[in-house]
Coordinates of C-alpha atoms in Angstrom, one line a residue:
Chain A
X1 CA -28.3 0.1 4.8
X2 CA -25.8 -1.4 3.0
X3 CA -22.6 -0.6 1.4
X4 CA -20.7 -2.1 -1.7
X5 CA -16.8 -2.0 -1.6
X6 CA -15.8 -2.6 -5.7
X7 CA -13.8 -5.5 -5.1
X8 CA -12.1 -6.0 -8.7
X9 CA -8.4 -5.3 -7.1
X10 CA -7.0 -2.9 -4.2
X11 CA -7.8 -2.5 -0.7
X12 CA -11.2 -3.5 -0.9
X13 CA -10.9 -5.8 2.2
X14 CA -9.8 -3.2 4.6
X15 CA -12.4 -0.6 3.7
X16 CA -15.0 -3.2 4.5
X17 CA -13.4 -4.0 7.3
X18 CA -13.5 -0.4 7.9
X19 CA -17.1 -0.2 7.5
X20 CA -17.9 -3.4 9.7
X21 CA -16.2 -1.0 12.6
X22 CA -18.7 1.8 12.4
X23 CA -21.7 -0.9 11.9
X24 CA -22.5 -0.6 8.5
X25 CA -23.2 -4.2 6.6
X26 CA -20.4 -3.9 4.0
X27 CA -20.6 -6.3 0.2
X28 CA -17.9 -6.7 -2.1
X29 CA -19.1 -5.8 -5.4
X30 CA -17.3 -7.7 -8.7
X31 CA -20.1 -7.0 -11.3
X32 CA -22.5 -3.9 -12.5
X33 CA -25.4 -6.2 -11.3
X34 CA -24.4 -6.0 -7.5
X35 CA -24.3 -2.7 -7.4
X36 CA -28.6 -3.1 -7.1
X37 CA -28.1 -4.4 -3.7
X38 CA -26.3 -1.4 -2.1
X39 CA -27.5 2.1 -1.3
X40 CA -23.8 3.6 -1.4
X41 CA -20.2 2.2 -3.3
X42 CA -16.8 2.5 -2.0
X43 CA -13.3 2.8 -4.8
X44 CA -10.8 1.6 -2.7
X45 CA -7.0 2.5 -3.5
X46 CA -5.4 -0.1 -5.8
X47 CA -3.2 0.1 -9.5
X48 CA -6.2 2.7 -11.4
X49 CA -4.9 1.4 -14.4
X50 CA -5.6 -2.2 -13.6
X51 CA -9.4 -1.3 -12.2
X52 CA -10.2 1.0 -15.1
X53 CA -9.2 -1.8 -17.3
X54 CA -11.3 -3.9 -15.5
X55 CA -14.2 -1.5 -15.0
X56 CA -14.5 -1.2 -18.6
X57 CA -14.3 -5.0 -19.0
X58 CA -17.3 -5.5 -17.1
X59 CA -19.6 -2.3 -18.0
X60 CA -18.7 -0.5 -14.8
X61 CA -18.5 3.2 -16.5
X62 CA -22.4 3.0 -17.6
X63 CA -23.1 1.5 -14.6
X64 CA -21.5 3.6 -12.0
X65 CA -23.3 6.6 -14.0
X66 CA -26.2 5.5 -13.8
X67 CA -25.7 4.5 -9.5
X68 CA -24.2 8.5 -9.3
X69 CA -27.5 9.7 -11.4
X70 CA -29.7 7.8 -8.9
X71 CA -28.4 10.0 -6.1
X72 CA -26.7 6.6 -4.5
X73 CA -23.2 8.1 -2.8
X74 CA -19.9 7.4 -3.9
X75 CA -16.4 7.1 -2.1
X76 CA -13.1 6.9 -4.0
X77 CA -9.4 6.8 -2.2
X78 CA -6.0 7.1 -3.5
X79 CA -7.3 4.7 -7.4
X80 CA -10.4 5.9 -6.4
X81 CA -10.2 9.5 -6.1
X82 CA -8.2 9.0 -9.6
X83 CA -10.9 6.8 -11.5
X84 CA -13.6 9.2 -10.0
X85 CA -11.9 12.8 -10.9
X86 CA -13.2 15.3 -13.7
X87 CA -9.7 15.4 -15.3
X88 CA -6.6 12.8 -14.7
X89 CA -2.6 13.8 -15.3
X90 CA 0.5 11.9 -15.6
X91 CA -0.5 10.5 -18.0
X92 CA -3.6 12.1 -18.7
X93 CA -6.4 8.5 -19.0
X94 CA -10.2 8.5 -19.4
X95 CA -11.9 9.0 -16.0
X96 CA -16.0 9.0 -14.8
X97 CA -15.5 12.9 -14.3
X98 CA -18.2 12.4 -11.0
X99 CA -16.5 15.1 -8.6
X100 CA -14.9 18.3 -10.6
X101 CA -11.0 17.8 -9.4
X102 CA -8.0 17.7 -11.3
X103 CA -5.6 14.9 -10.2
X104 CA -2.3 14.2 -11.2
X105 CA -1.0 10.6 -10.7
X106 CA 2.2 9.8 -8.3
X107 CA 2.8 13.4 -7.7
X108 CA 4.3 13.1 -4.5
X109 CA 6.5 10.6 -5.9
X110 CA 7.9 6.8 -5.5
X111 CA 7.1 4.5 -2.5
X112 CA 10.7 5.7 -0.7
X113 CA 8.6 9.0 -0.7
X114 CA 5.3 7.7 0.4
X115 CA 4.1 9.3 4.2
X116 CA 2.2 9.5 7.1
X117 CA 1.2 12.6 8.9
X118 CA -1.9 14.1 10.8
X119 CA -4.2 16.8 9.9
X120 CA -8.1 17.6 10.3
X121 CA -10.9 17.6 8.6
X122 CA -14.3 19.1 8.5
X123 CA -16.4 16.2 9.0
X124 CA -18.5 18.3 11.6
X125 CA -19.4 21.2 13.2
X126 CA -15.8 21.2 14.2
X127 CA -12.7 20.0 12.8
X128 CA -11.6 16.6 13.8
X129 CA -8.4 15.7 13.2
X130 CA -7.2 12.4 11.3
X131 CA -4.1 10.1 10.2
X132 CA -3.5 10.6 6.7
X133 CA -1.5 7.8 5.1
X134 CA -0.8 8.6 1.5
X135 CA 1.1 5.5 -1.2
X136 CA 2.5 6.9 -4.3
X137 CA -0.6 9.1 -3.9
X138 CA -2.5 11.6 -6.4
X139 CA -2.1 15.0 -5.8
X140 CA -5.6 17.4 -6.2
X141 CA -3.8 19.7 -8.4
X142 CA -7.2 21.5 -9.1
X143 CA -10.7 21.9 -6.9
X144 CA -13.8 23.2 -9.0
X145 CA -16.1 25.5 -7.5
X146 CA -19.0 23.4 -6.5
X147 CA -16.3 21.0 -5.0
X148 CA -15.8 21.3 -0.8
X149 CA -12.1 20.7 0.1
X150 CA -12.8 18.8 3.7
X151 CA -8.8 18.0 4.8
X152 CA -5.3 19.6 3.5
X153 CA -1.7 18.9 4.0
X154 CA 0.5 21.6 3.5
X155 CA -2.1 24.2 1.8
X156 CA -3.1 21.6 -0.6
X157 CA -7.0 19.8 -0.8
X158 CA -6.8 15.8 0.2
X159 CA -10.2 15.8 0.7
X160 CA -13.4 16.6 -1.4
X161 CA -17.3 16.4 -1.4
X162 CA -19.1 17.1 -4.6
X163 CA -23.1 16.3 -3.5
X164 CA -22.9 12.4 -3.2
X165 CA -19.4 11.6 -3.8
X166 CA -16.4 12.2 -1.4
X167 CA -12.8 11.3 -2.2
X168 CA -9.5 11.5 -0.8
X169 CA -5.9 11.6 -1.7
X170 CA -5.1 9.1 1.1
X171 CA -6.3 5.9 3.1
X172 CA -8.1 6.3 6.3
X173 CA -8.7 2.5 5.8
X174 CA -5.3 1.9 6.5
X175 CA -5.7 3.1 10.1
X176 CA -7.8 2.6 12.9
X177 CA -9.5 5.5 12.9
X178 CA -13.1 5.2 11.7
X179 CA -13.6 9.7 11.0
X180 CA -14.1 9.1 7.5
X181 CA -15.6 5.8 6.9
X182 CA -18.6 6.9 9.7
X183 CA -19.2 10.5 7.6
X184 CA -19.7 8.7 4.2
X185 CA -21.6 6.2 5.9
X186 CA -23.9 9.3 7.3
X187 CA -23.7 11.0 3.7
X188 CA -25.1 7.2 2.4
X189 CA -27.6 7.4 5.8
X190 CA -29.2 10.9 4.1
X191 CA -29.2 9.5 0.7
X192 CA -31.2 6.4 1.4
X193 CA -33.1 7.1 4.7
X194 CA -34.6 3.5 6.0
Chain B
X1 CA 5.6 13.7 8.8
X2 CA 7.0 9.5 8.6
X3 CA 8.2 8.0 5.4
X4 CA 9.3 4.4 5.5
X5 CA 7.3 3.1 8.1
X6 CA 5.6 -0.6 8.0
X7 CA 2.5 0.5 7.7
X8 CA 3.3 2.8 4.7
X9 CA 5.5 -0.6 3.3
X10 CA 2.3 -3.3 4.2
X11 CA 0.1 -0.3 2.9
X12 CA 1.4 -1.0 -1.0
X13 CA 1.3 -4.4 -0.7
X14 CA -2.2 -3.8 0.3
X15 CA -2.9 -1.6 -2.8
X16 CA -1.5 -4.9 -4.6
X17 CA -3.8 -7.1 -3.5
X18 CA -6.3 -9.1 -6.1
X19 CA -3.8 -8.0 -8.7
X20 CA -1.1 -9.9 -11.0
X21 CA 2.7 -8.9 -10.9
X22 CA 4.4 -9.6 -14.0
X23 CA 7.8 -10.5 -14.5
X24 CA 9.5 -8.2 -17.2
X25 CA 12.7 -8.1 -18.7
X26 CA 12.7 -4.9 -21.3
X27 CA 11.2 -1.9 -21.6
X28 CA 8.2 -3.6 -24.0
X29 CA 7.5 -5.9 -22.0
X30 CA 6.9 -4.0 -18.7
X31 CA 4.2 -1.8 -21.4
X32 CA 3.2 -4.8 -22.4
X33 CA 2.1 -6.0 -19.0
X34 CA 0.7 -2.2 -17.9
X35 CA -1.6 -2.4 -20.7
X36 CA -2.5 -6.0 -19.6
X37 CA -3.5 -5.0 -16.2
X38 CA -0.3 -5.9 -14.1
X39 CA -0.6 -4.1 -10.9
X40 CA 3.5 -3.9 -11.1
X41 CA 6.0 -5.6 -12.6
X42 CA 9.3 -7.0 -11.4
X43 CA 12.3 -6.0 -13.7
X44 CA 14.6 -8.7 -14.3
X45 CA 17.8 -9.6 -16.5
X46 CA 16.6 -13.1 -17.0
X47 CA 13.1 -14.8 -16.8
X48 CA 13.5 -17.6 -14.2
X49 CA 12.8 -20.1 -16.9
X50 CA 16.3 -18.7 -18.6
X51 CA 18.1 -18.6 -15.5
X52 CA 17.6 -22.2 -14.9
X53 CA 18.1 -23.0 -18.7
X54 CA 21.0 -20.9 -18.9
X55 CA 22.8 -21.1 -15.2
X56 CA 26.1 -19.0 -14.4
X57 CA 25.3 -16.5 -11.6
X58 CA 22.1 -14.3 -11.6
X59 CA 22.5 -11.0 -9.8
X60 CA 20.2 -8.3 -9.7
X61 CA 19.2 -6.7 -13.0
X62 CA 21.2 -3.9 -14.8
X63 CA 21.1 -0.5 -13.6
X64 CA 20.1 0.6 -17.0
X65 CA 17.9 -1.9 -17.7
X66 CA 15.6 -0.9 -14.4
X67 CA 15.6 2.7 -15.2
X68 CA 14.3 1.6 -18.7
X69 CA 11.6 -0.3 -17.2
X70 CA 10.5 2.6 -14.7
X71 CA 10.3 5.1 -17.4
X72 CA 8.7 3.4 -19.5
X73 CA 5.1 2.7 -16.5
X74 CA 3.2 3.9 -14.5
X75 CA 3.0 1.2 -12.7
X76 CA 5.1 0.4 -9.4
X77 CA 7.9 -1.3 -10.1
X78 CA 9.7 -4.2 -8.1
X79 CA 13.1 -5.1 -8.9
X80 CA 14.9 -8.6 -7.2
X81 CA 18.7 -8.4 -5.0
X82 CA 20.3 -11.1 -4.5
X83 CA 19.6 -12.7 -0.6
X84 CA 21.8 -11.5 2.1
X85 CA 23.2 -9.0 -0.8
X86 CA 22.0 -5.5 1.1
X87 CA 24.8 -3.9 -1.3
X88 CA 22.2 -5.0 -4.4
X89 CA 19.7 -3.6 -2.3
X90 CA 21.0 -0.3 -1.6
X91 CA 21.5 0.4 -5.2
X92 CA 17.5 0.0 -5.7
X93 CA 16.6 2.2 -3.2
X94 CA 18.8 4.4 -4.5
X95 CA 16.6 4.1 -8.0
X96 CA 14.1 4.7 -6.3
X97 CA 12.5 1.1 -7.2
X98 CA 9.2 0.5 -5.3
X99 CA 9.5 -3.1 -4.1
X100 CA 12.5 -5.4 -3.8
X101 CA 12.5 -9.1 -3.9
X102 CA 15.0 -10.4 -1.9
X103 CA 15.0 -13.6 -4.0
X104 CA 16.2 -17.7 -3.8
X105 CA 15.8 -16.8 -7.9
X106 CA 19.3 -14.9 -8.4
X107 CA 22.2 -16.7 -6.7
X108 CA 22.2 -16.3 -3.2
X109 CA 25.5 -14.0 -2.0
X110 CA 25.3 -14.8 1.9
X111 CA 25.0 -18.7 2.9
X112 CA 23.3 -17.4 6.3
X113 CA 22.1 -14.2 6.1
X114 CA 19.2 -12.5 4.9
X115 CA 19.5 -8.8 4.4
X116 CA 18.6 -6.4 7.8
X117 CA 15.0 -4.9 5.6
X118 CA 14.2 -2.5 8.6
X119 CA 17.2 -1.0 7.3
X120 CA 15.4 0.2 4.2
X121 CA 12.9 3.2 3.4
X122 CA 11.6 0.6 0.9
X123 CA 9.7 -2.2 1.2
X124 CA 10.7 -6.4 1.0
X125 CA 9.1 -9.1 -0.4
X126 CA 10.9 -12.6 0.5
X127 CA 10.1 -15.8 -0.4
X128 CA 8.9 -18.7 1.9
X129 CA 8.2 -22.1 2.0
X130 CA 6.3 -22.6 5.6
X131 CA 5.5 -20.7 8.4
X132 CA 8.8 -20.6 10.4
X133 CA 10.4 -19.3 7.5
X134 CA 7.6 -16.2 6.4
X135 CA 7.9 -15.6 9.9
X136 CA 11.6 -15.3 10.2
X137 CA 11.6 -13.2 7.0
X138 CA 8.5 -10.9 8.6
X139 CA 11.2 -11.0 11.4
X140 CA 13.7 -9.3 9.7
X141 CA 11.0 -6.1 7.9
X142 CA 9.7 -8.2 5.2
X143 CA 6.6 -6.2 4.5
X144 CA 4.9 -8.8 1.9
X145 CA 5.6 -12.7 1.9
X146 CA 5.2 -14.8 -1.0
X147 CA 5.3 -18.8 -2.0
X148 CA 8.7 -20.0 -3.5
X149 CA 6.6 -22.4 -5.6
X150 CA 9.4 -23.3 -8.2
X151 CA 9.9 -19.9 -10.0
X152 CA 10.3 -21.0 -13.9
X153 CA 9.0 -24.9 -14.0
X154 CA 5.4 -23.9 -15.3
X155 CA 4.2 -26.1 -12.3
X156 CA 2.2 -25.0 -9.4
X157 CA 2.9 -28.3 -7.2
X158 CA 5.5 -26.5 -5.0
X159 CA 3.4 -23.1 -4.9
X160 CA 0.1 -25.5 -3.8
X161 CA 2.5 -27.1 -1.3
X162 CA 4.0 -23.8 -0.1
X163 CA 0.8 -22.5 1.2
X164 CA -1.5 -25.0 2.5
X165 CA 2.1 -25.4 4.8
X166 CA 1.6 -22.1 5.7
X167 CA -2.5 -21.7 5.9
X168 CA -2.5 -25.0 7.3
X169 CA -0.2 -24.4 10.3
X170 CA -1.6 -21.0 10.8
X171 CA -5.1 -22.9 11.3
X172 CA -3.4 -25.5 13.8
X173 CA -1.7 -22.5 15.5
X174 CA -5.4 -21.4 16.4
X175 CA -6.1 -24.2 18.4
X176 CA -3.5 -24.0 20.7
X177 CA -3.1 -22.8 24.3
X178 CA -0.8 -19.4 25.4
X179 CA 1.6 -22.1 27.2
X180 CA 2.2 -24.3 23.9
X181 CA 3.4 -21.0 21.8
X182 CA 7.1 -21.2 23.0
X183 CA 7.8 -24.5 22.1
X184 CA 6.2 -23.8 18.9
X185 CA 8.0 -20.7 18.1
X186 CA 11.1 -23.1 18.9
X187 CA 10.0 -25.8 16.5
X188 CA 9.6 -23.4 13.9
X189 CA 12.6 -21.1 14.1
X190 CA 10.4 -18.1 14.2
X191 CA 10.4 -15.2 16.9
X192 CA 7.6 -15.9 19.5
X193 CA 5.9 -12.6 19.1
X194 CA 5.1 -13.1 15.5
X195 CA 4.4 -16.7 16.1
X196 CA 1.6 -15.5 19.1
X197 CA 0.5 -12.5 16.5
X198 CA -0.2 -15.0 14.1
X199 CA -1.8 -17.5 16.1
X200 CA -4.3 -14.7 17.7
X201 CA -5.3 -13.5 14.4
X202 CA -5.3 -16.4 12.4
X203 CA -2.8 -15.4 9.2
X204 CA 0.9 -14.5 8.8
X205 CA 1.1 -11.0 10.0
X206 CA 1.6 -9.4 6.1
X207 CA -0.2 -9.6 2.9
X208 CA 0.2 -13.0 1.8
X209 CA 1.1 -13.4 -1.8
X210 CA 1.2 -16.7 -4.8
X211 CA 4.9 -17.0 -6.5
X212 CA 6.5 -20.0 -8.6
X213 CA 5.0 -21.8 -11.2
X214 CA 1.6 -20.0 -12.1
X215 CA 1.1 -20.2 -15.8
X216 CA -2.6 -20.6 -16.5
X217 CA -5.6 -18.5 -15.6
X218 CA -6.5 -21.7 -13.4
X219 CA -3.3 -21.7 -11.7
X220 CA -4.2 -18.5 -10.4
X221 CA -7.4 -19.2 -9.6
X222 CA -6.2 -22.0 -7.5
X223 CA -4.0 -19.8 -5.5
X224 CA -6.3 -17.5 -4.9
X225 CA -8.5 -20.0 -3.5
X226 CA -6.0 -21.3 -1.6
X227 CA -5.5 -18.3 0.8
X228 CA -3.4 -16.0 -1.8
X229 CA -3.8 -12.2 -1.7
X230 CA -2.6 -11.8 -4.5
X231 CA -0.1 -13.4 -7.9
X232 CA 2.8 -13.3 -9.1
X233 CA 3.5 -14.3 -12.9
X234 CA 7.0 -14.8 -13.7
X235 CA 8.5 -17.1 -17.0
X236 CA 4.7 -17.6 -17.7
X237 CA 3.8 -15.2 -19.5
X238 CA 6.5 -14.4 -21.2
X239 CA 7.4 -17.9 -22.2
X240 CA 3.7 -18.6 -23.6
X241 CA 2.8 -18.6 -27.5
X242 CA 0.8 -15.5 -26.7
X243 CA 2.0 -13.2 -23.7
X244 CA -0.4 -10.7 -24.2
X245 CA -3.3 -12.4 -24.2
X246 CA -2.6 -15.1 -21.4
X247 CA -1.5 -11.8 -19.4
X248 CA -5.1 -10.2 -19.8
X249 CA -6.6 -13.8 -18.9
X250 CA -4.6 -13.8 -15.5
X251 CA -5.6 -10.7 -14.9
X252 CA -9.2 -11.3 -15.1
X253 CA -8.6 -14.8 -13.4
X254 CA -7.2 -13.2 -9.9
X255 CA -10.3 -10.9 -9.7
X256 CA -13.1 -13.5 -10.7
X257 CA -11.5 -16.4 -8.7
X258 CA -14.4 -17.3 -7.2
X259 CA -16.0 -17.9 -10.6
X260 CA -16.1 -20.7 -12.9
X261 CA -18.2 -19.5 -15.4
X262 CA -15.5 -16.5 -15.7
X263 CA -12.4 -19.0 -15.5
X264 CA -14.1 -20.7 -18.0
X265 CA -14.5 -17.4 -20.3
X266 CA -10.9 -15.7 -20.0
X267 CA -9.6 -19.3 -20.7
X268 CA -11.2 -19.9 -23.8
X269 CA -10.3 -16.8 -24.8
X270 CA -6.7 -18.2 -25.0
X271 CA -8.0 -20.3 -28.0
X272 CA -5.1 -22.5 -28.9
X273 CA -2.4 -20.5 -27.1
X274 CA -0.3 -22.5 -25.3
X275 CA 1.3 -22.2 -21.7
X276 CA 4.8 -22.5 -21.2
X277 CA 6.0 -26.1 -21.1
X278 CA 7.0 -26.7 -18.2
X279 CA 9.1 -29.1 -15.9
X280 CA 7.9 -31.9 -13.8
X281 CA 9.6 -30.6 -10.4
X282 CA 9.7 -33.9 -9.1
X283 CA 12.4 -35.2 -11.5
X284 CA 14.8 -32.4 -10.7
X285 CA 17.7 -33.0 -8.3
X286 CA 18.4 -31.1 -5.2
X287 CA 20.9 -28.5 -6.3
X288 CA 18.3 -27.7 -9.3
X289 CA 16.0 -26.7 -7.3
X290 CA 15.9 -22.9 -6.8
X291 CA 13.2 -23.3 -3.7
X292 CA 15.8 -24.6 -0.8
X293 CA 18.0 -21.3 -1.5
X294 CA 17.0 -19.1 2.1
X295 CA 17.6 -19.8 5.5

């Protein structure tokens, strides 16, 4: 099993990284043509502006359809929740619509008002609790209904699962702990038993 | 719940990384660069071209000038202080800017002091030139540390020397013994903790970031090659024939580094746009130089 961490700008490094920590081989992915090689594709945070403009560039947006048709699972944090989401605010910008949120961009403000805090998630049977880091994060101002909120802070969704793509408001690559990377890694696991 | 913690200040520069950060003066520009693909840009008063064209003081940009900026992206936004000025600084957390420069560009206001950066919610980048001095900066909270370079010449000679000094000690660092640390840490002016950090790990302790004299897609490529996380554009861009243009070539430069066939693309794409002139850094005399401001 392997699994492709889009490498055009962001945090790719750390979520591979991340992925090399719960034993999954990990392969930065710079064109559509790479994506062939891997059975599952991590967004990492980063500027979305500056990735959609270089998703379109390349012929991501066809391609990444296609990889989300195929039933290949997808991972989006922070940029990624943001490039993946069914409807994108402040401003509103064209987005691959793959999991039914609504986000809004920099809702919870500036970097001076960036945070850390704990929480849990429903990555199991029972809830596990995690470090949430959140950078001039997205807020999920809206969760469809075929979309599971897995984490919250404050009474609000962080976390979603739509079928084969996850994303979250914040960066669990950012910390040591390897909850979330080692549930999509199972989620990929399912998808693409071998 | 923590705000302003290093790991939420490293954790931007992070989101930075593989990206270009364009130097902007107005409110059209800093568009200008969003639409480019700038992951942020740094609002200035003056390009540093301008500043060493023009010379008088250079102090951090105009309150109204920065709010322009932020309104008008999305985008973070960075905004330089003078060094050692924490006064400068205060005012730009106050705005509510996302990165500060704390840079040898604008006049320096203290002749030994660099500004106390764990004493801001708000993250630092400072300049360096070798390792003792990204390590003394790290030292004081910097949370991102770039190459001087020689901000406005349009050459990357002092950016290229900058960090092999820095990659290059980090690798001989490697190779020594727990027992030779001390001495180095002494030799370079650095504390000893960050000094044994970066030995044990093998790179400065912080993203690691290009600055000075990048003006081509090439230049940036180099960089990046050369150990960069990351570019910064300043007077290039908007001191070329065709800023908009050379700033979507960068762009795609930093993110296809690795490859020439790309390099080769974005640049033709430039046509018969030129870069900014340029200065041969060598001829310039030690008080022009803006890269020996920092202590």
């Amino acid at each position: 099993m392997r699994i492709g961490v889009l490498a055009l700008q962001g945090d790719f490094a750390l979520h591979a990284e991340a992925l090399r920590r719960v034993g999954v081989e990990a392969v930065e992915v710079r064109k559509p043509a790479e994506l062939e090689a891997v059975d599952g594709l991590i967004i990492p945070g980063g500027e979305s502006t500056t990735l959609l403009k270089l998703m379109e560039a390349w012929g991501f947006v066809p391609a990444l359809e296609k990889f989300h048709a195929q039933g290949r699972p997808i991972f989006g944090t922070c940029a990624g929740l943001i490039v993946l989401a069914r409807e994108v605010l402040n401003p509103p910008q064209f987005s691959l619509g793959l999991i039914d949120v609504t986000v809004e961009r920099n809702a919870y403000g500036r970097q001076r008002e960036s945070f850390e805090t704990e929480g849990e998630a429903a990555l199991g049977r029972e809830p596990v609790p995690i470090k949430m880091v959140f950078i001039r994060a997205p807020r999920i101002r809206r969760v469809g209904p075929a979309v599971t909120p897995l984490a919250g802070h404050r009474g609000e969704c962080v976390m979603a699962r739509e079928g084969s793509v996850l994303a979250a408001a914040f960066h669990p690559e950012l910390t040591d702990d390897p909850a979330v990377h080692r549930y999509f890694a199972g989620m990929v696991e399912a998808a693409h038993p071998c | 719940m923590e705000i302003g913690t290093l790991r939420l200040k490293v954790g931007l520069a992070e989101m930075l990384k593989g990206g270009v950060i364009m130097d902007v003066t107005t409110a059209e520009q800093a568009k200008i660069a969003e639409d480019a693909g700038a992951v942020a840009v740094m609002a200035l008063e003056r390009v540093p071209a301008d500043i060493r064209a023009q010379g008088g003081v250079a102090r951090m940009a105009s309150v109204r000038r920065i709010k322009e900026i932020m309104a008008a992206v999305t985008i973070p936004v960075m905004a330089k202080c003078r060094i050692g000025h924490f006064a400068e600084a205060q005012i730009l957390e106050a705005l509510g800017v996302d990165y500060i420069d704390e840079s040898e560009v604008l006049t320096p206001a203290d002749e030994q002091h660099h500004v106390d950066k764990f004493a801001f919610k708000v993250p630092f980048v400072c300049g360096a030139r070798d390792l003792g001095e990204a390590l003394r900066r790290i030292g004081e909270g910097a949370a991102m540390i770039r190459t001087k370079g020689e901000a406005g010449s349009g050459n990357i000679v002092e950016a290229v020397r900058h960090m092999r000094k820095v990659t290059g000690h980090i690798k001989r660092l490697t190779t020594l013994g727990p027992e030779e640390l001390m001495h180095e840490a002494k030799e370079l002016g650095a504390p000893y903790e960050l000094v044994r950090w970066a030995a044990q790990h093998g790179r400065v302790p912080v993203p690691n970031f290009a600055a000075g004299g990048i003006a081509t897609p090439a230049d940036a490529s180099l960089m990046m090659q050369l150990g960069a996380e990351a570019v910064f554009v300043g007077s290039g861009i908007f001191k070329s024939s065709d800023p908009e243009r050379r700033a979507k070539a960068i762009v795609q430069a930093t993110t296809h580094y690795k490859d020439p066939d790309v390099l080769a693309r974005v640049s033709e794409e430039l046509g018969e746009g030129e870069a900014m002139r340029g200065i041969d850094t060598s001829k310039l005399a030690e008080e022009e130089l803006l890269q020996t401001r920092g202590w």
